Amino acid sequence: MSVSILDVFKLELMDLTSIAPVLPPKLLLYILKSKNYGVEYQPIVALDTLEVFAYEALSRFYDDKNNPIAPDQVYKALHHNPLSLFQVEFAQKRLQLQHAPKNFKLFVNLDQDSYFAYGDDIVEQSLTAKELNPFIQLFLDHKDNEVVVELIENSEIIDAKMSLNMIKLMASYNIRTAIDDVCNEQSMLSTAVLEQVNFIKFDRFVVLNKHNAKFLLLIRALIAYAKAAGKKTILEGVETGEDLAFAKALNIDYVQGFLFKPQFVTAYNTES
């Protein structure tokens, strides 16, 4: 691909007519121009000691009055323009690495489409590529944390193939990976992806179904697989002491959720 990373950031803002009306175009344009971004770091806590093991960096967006805007709405709109998606995601990752609590592992979400937006197709992002993908270069240059890349479990076969390619590329540079949203009711599970990642993150849907005996048979089987395969498990959506006890009963390794909200850390973009 001939375009350089500097060329990418010099490009003009995209034509907003190409974006589905998830957000008002005026609001989306404000976000892109102002870069009114933030990041929230949520602790991932070791279940045996209740000490912070890592932080997950989550993107945040704000309007002109600094009211929060749902990140999923922003990203859904940006998916209609891969280049702008890449620009925003890359800027968010730079922000997330810049302000991360030091000396902890740092989990960062990386959208498959934003990653491959830098290349023409999946095949181009090969292990023999002469130019590193900017995201990989960004992670390799960061020395204050071990970066763990989270991939979202989706319902599309092409997403699973993209995830597999990303995982293999990350592994070739000793970047560990996690699969997010496992057992979300709207996602499908790729066993090939599950086999390759280092961490398995269970969606809060598991906590919400903690009294579903048949469902828990599947969850326990996946946890048993993870332990046998040397992978670590993380349960999201832990909000109460009862949820914490549930995680212990499942023999989960780490937990995450609003039970640990006092330990959340927030940072904001100061560059325009």
One Martini backbone bead per residue (centre of mass of N, CA, C, O) as a GRO file, in nm:
protein
  272
    1MET     BB    1   0.096   0.034   0.022
    2SER     BB    2   0.140   0.385  -0.035
    3VAL     BB    3   0.029   0.492   0.212
    4SER     BB    4   0.096   0.682   0.481
    5ILE     BB    5   0.054   0.779   0.802
    6LEU     BB    6   0.072   1.083   0.732
    7ASP     BB    7  -0.134   1.086   0.503
    8VAL     BB    8  -0.379   1.000   0.667
    9PHE     BB    9  -0.377   1.262   0.866
   10LYS     BB   10  -0.411   1.471   0.609
   11LEU     BB   11  -0.680   1.406   0.554
   12GLU     BB   12  -0.983   1.471   0.503
   13LEU     BB   13  -1.281   1.479   0.591
   14MET     BB   14  -1.546   1.307   0.547
   15ASP     BB   15  -1.835   1.227   0.395
   16LEU     BB   16  -2.135   1.230   0.574
   17THR     BB   17  -2.324   1.088   0.355
   18SER     BB   18  -2.181   0.791   0.413
   19ILE     BB   19  -2.349   0.795   0.682
   20ALA     BB   20  -2.531   0.663   0.900
   21PRO     BB   21  -2.811   0.764   1.114
   22VAL     BB   22  -2.698   0.733   1.423
   23LEU     BB   23  -2.578   1.013   1.411
   24PRO     BB   24  -2.558   1.325   1.397
   25PRO     BB   25  -2.359   1.482   1.176
   26LYS     BB   26  -2.282   1.724   1.356
   27LEU     BB   27  -2.170   1.552   1.591
   28LEU     BB   28  -1.959   1.390   1.435
   29LEU     BB   29  -1.802   1.632   1.332
   30TYR     BB   30  -1.720   1.735   1.608
   31ILE     BB   31  -1.554   1.491   1.699
   32LEU     BB   32  -1.347   1.499   1.462
   33LYS     BB   33  -1.248   1.795   1.505
   34SER     BB   34  -1.202   1.808   1.830
   35LYS     BB   35  -1.121   1.547   1.983
   36ASN     BB   36  -1.338   1.465   2.220
   37TYR     BB   37  -1.165   1.266   2.414
   38GLY     BB   38  -1.144   0.955   2.602
   39VAL     BB   39  -1.053   0.750   2.899
   40GLU     BB   40  -1.123   0.430   3.053
   41TYR     BB   41  -1.000   0.260   3.341
   42GLN     BB   42  -1.044  -0.083   3.409
   43PRO     BB   43  -1.016  -0.315   3.638
   44ILE     BB   44  -0.837  -0.621   3.667
   45VAL     BB   45  -0.909  -0.880   3.900
   46ALA     BB   46  -0.789  -1.087   4.124
   47LEU     BB   47  -0.963  -1.334   4.286
   48ASP     BB   48  -0.762  -1.427   4.519
   49THR     BB   49  -0.662  -1.103   4.604
   50LEU     BB   50  -0.796  -0.833   4.479
   51GLU     BB   51  -0.588  -0.742   4.274
   52VAL     BB   52  -0.444  -0.564   4.036
   53PHE     BB   53  -0.358  -0.682   3.707
   54ALA     BB   54  -0.526  -0.479   3.519
   55TYR     BB   55  -0.622  -0.276   3.234
   56GLU     BB   56  -0.897  -0.133   3.066
   57ALA     BB   57  -0.936   0.043   2.766
   58LEU     BB   58  -1.190   0.297   2.714
   59SER     BB   59  -1.375   0.464   2.508
   60ARG     BB   60  -1.441   0.824   2.481
   61PHE     BB   61  -1.714   1.062   2.423
   62TYR     BB   62  -1.785   1.419   2.345
   63ASP     BB   63  -1.946   1.696   2.352
   64ASP     BB   64  -1.962   2.051   2.371
   65LYS     BB   65  -2.063   1.982   2.694
   66ASN     BB   66  -1.935   1.703   2.797
   67ASN     BB   67  -2.117   1.486   2.704
   68PRO     BB   68  -2.175   1.169   2.673
   69ILE     BB   69  -2.103   0.925   2.416
   70ALA     BB   70  -2.173   0.646   2.274
   71PRO     BB   71  -1.934   0.447   2.140
   72ASP     BB   72  -2.104   0.255   1.957
   73GLN     BB   73  -2.222   0.486   1.782
   74VAL     BB   74  -1.963   0.593   1.666
   75TYR     BB   75  -1.853   0.324   1.540
   76LYS     BB   76  -2.096   0.262   1.364
   77ALA     BB   77  -2.064   0.512   1.186
   78LEU     BB   78  -1.757   0.467   1.101
   79HIS     BB   79  -1.797   0.194   0.935
   80HIS     BB   80  -1.872   0.366   0.666
   81ASN     BB   81  -1.554   0.472   0.713
   82PRO     BB   82  -1.251   0.334   0.733
   83LEU     BB   83  -1.057   0.578   0.754
   84SER     BB   84  -1.197   0.717   0.998
   85LEU     BB   85  -1.179   0.477   1.182
   86PHE     BB   86  -0.875   0.467   1.189
   87GLN     BB   87  -0.819   0.750   1.300
   88VAL     BB   88  -0.975   0.722   1.567
   89GLU     BB   89  -0.846   0.461   1.674
   90PHE     BB   90  -0.555   0.561   1.677
   91ALA     BB   91  -0.600   0.802   1.864
   92GLN     BB   92  -0.706   0.634   2.099
   93LYS     BB   93  -0.455   0.454   2.143
   94ARG     BB   94  -0.261   0.680   2.209
   95LEU     BB   95  -0.417   0.778   2.458
   96GLN     BB   96  -0.421   0.507   2.618
   97LEU     BB   97  -0.108   0.485   2.642
   98GLN     BB   98  -0.033   0.765   2.764
   99HIS     BB   99  -0.241   0.724   3.044
  100ALA     BB  100  -0.152   0.470   3.160
  101PRO     BB  101  -0.107   0.275   3.408
  102LYS     BB  102   0.175   0.180   3.534
  103ASN     BB  103   0.283  -0.155   3.552
  104PHE     BB  104   0.050  -0.269   3.374
  105LYS     BB  105  -0.158  -0.429   3.217
  106LEU     BB  106  -0.299  -0.362   2.879
  107PHE     BB  107  -0.621  -0.347   2.759
  108VAL     BB  108  -0.711  -0.339   2.409
  109ASN     BB  109  -0.929  -0.243   2.171
  110LEU     BB  110  -0.956  -0.399   1.833
  111ASP     BB  111  -1.075  -0.335   1.540
  112GLN     BB  112  -1.074  -0.504   1.253
  113ASP     BB  113  -1.144  -0.276   1.048
  114SER     BB  114  -0.928  -0.072   1.144
  115TYR     BB  115  -0.682  -0.246   1.094
  116PHE     BB  116  -0.753  -0.314   0.775
  117ALA     BB  117  -0.772  -0.017   0.662
  118TYR     BB  118  -0.457   0.000   0.593
  119GLY     BB  119  -0.540  -0.225   0.407
  120ASP     BB  120  -0.680  -0.393   0.136
  121ASP     BB  121  -0.637  -0.675   0.287
  122ILE     BB  122  -0.568  -0.961   0.452
  123VAL     BB  123  -0.322  -1.062   0.287
  124GLU     BB  124  -0.137  -0.808   0.316
  125GLN     BB  125  -0.118  -0.888   0.631
  126SER     BB  126   0.175  -1.013   0.657
  127LEU     BB  127   0.471  -1.145   0.786
  128THR     BB  128   0.631  -1.010   0.515
  129ALA     BB  129   0.590  -0.730   0.560
  130LYS     BB  130   0.761  -0.424   0.533
  131GLU     BB  131   0.516  -0.278   0.676
  132LEU     BB  132   0.389  -0.188   0.955
  133ASN     BB  133   0.135  -0.176   1.133
  134PRO     BB  134   0.055   0.092   1.325
  135PHE     BB  135  -0.046  -0.065   1.571
  136ILE     BB  136   0.198  -0.245   1.617
  137GLN     BB  137   0.402  -0.016   1.644
  138LEU     BB  138   0.269   0.118   1.886
  139PHE     BB  139   0.297  -0.128   2.082
  140LEU     BB  140   0.610  -0.165   2.057
  141ASP     BB  141   0.682   0.137   2.159
  142HIS     BB  142   0.553   0.054   2.422
  143LYS     BB  143   0.699   0.041   2.771
  144ASP     BB  144   0.489   0.070   3.033
  145ASN     BB  145   0.332  -0.178   2.897
  146GLU     BB  146   0.156  -0.460   2.855
  147VAL     BB  147  -0.002  -0.545   2.562
  148VAL     BB  148  -0.347  -0.638   2.518
  149VAL     BB  149  -0.543  -0.769   2.263
  150GLU     BB  150  -0.878  -0.708   2.185
  151LEU     BB  151  -1.132  -0.917   2.054
  152ILE     BB  152  -1.431  -0.938   1.893
  153GLU     BB  153  -1.709  -1.132   1.908
  154ASN     BB  154  -1.874  -1.240   1.621
  155SER     BB  155  -2.120  -1.330   1.349
  156GLU     BB  156  -1.892  -1.327   1.136
  157ILE     BB  157  -1.678  -1.501   0.940
  158ILE     BB  158  -1.485  -1.274   0.849
  159ASP     BB  159  -1.411  -1.189   1.141
  160ALA     BB  160  -1.270  -1.452   1.218
  161LYS     BB  161  -1.049  -1.432   1.003
  162MET     BB  162  -0.938  -1.164   1.097
  163SER     BB  163  -0.869  -1.250   1.384
  164LEU     BB  164  -0.666  -1.471   1.314
  165ASN     BB  165  -0.467  -1.290   1.168
  166MET     BB  166  -0.413  -1.098   1.404
  167ILE     BB  167  -0.312  -1.305   1.611
  168LYS     BB  168  -0.067  -1.403   1.447
  169LEU     BB  169   0.069  -1.128   1.424
  170MET     BB  170   0.093  -1.066   1.724
  171ALA     BB  171   0.256  -1.323   1.800
  172SER     BB  172   0.507  -1.251   1.616
  173TYR     BB  173   0.539  -0.992   1.842
  174ASN     BB  174   0.454  -1.073   2.138
  175ILE     BB  175   0.137  -1.025   2.136
  176ARG     BB  176  -0.121  -1.049   2.328
  177THR     BB  177  -0.451  -1.208   2.352
  178ALA     BB  178  -0.812  -1.144   2.340
  179ILE     BB  179  -1.146  -1.255   2.392
  180ASP     BB  180  -1.447  -1.100   2.357
  181ASP     BB  181  -1.778  -1.166   2.443
  182VAL     BB  182  -1.818  -1.435   2.558
  183CYS     BB  183  -2.153  -1.536   2.543
  184ASN     BB  184  -2.293  -1.357   2.379
  185GLU     BB  185  -2.610  -1.362   2.239
  186GLN     BB  186  -2.490  -1.208   1.952
  187SER     BB  187  -2.269  -1.433   1.934
  188MET     BB  188  -2.009  -1.619   1.795
  189LEU     BB  189  -1.801  -1.913   1.823
  190SER     BB  190  -1.459  -1.946   1.763
  191THR     BB  191  -1.245  -2.206   1.800
  192ALA     BB  192  -0.993  -2.094   1.660
  193VAL     BB  193  -0.972  -1.838   1.831
  194LEU     BB  194  -0.975  -1.970   2.112
  195GLU     BB  195  -0.703  -2.128   2.066
  196GLN     BB  196  -0.507  -1.859   2.024
  197VAL     BB  197  -0.558  -1.723   2.277
  198ASN     BB  198  -0.482  -1.608   2.619
  199PHE     BB  199  -0.773  -1.477   2.665
  200ILE     BB  200  -1.097  -1.514   2.831
  201LYS     BB  201  -1.393  -1.315   2.789
  202PHE     BB  202  -1.677  -1.286   2.971
  203ASP     BB  203  -1.976  -1.193   2.948
  204ARG     BB  204  -2.237  -1.054   3.140
  205PHE     BB  205  -2.439  -1.276   3.056
  206VAL     BB  206  -2.340  -1.477   3.266
  207VAL     BB  207  -2.435  -1.328   3.519
  208LEU     BB  208  -2.740  -1.305   3.425
  209ASN     BB  209  -2.718  -1.653   3.411
  210LYS     BB  210  -2.650  -1.788   3.706
  211HIS     BB  211  -2.943  -1.969   3.712
  212ASN     BB  212  -2.855  -2.136   3.453
  213ALA     BB  213  -2.773  -2.456   3.443
  214LYS     BB  214  -2.726  -2.524   3.141
  215PHE     BB  215  -2.543  -2.285   3.073
  216LEU     BB  216  -2.318  -2.358   3.291
  217LEU     BB  217  -2.207  -2.605   3.149
  218LEU     BB  218  -2.062  -2.445   2.929
  219ILE     BB  219  -1.888  -2.258   3.103
  220ARG     BB  220  -1.732  -2.481   3.253
  221ALA     BB  221  -1.610  -2.607   2.998
  222LEU     BB  222  -1.449  -2.354   2.910
  223ILE     BB  223  -1.282  -2.328   3.169
  224ALA     BB  224  -1.152  -2.606   3.155
  225TYR     BB  225  -1.013  -2.557   2.888
  226ALA     BB  226  -0.842  -2.315   2.968
  227LYS     BB  227  -0.676  -2.458   3.186
  228ALA     BB  228  -0.565  -2.690   3.004
  229ALA     BB  229  -0.444  -2.458   2.788
  230GLY     BB  230  -0.328  -2.197   2.952
  231LYS     BB  231  -0.566  -2.004   3.011
  232LYS     BB  232  -0.728  -1.705   3.086
  233THR     BB  233  -0.996  -1.578   3.292
  234ILE     BB  234  -1.274  -1.339   3.240
  235LEU     BB  235  -1.523  -1.160   3.427
  236GLU     BB  236  -1.785  -0.971   3.344
  237GLY     BB  237  -2.016  -0.780   3.536
  238VAL     BB  238  -1.918  -0.716   3.826
  239GLU     BB  239  -2.133  -0.568   4.099
  240THR     BB  240  -2.138  -0.786   4.332
  241GLY     BB  241  -2.095  -1.010   4.580
  242GLU     BB  242  -2.250  -1.232   4.432
  243ASP     BB  243  -2.081  -1.222   4.172
  244LEU     BB  244  -1.814  -1.295   4.309
  245ALA     BB  245  -1.904  -1.571   4.416
  246PHE     BB  246  -1.967  -1.685   4.136
  247ALA     BB  247  -1.677  -1.669   4.026
  248LYS     BB  248  -1.555  -1.860   4.237
  249ALA     BB  249  -1.734  -2.108   4.164
  250LEU     BB  250  -1.605  -2.112   3.862
  251ASN     BB  251  -1.292  -2.052   3.865
  252ILE     BB  252  -1.194  -1.777   3.810
  253ASP     BB  253  -0.930  -1.551   3.767
  254TYR     BB  254  -1.091  -1.284   3.667
  255VAL     BB  255  -1.230  -0.953   3.726
  256GLN     BB  256  -1.504  -0.724   3.611
  257GLY     BB  257  -1.645  -0.405   3.726
  258PHE     BB  258  -1.854  -0.195   3.929
  259LEU     BB  259  -1.733  -0.293   4.200
  260PHE     BB  260  -1.453  -0.118   4.098
  261LYS     BB  261  -1.509   0.193   4.052
  262PRO     BB  262  -1.304   0.340   4.252
  263GLN     BB  263  -1.063   0.234   4.034
  264PHE     BB  264  -1.117   0.419   3.826
  265VAL     BB  265  -0.976   0.577   3.527
  266THR     BB  266  -0.944   0.914   3.392
  267ALA     BB  267  -0.900   1.057   3.059
  268TYR     BB  268  -0.791   1.331   2.840
  269ASN     BB  269  -0.784   1.514   2.565
  270THR     BB  270  -0.537   1.791   2.485
  271GLU     BB  271  -0.569   1.765   2.182
  272SER     BB  272  -0.657   1.930   1.848
   0.00000   0.00000   0.00000
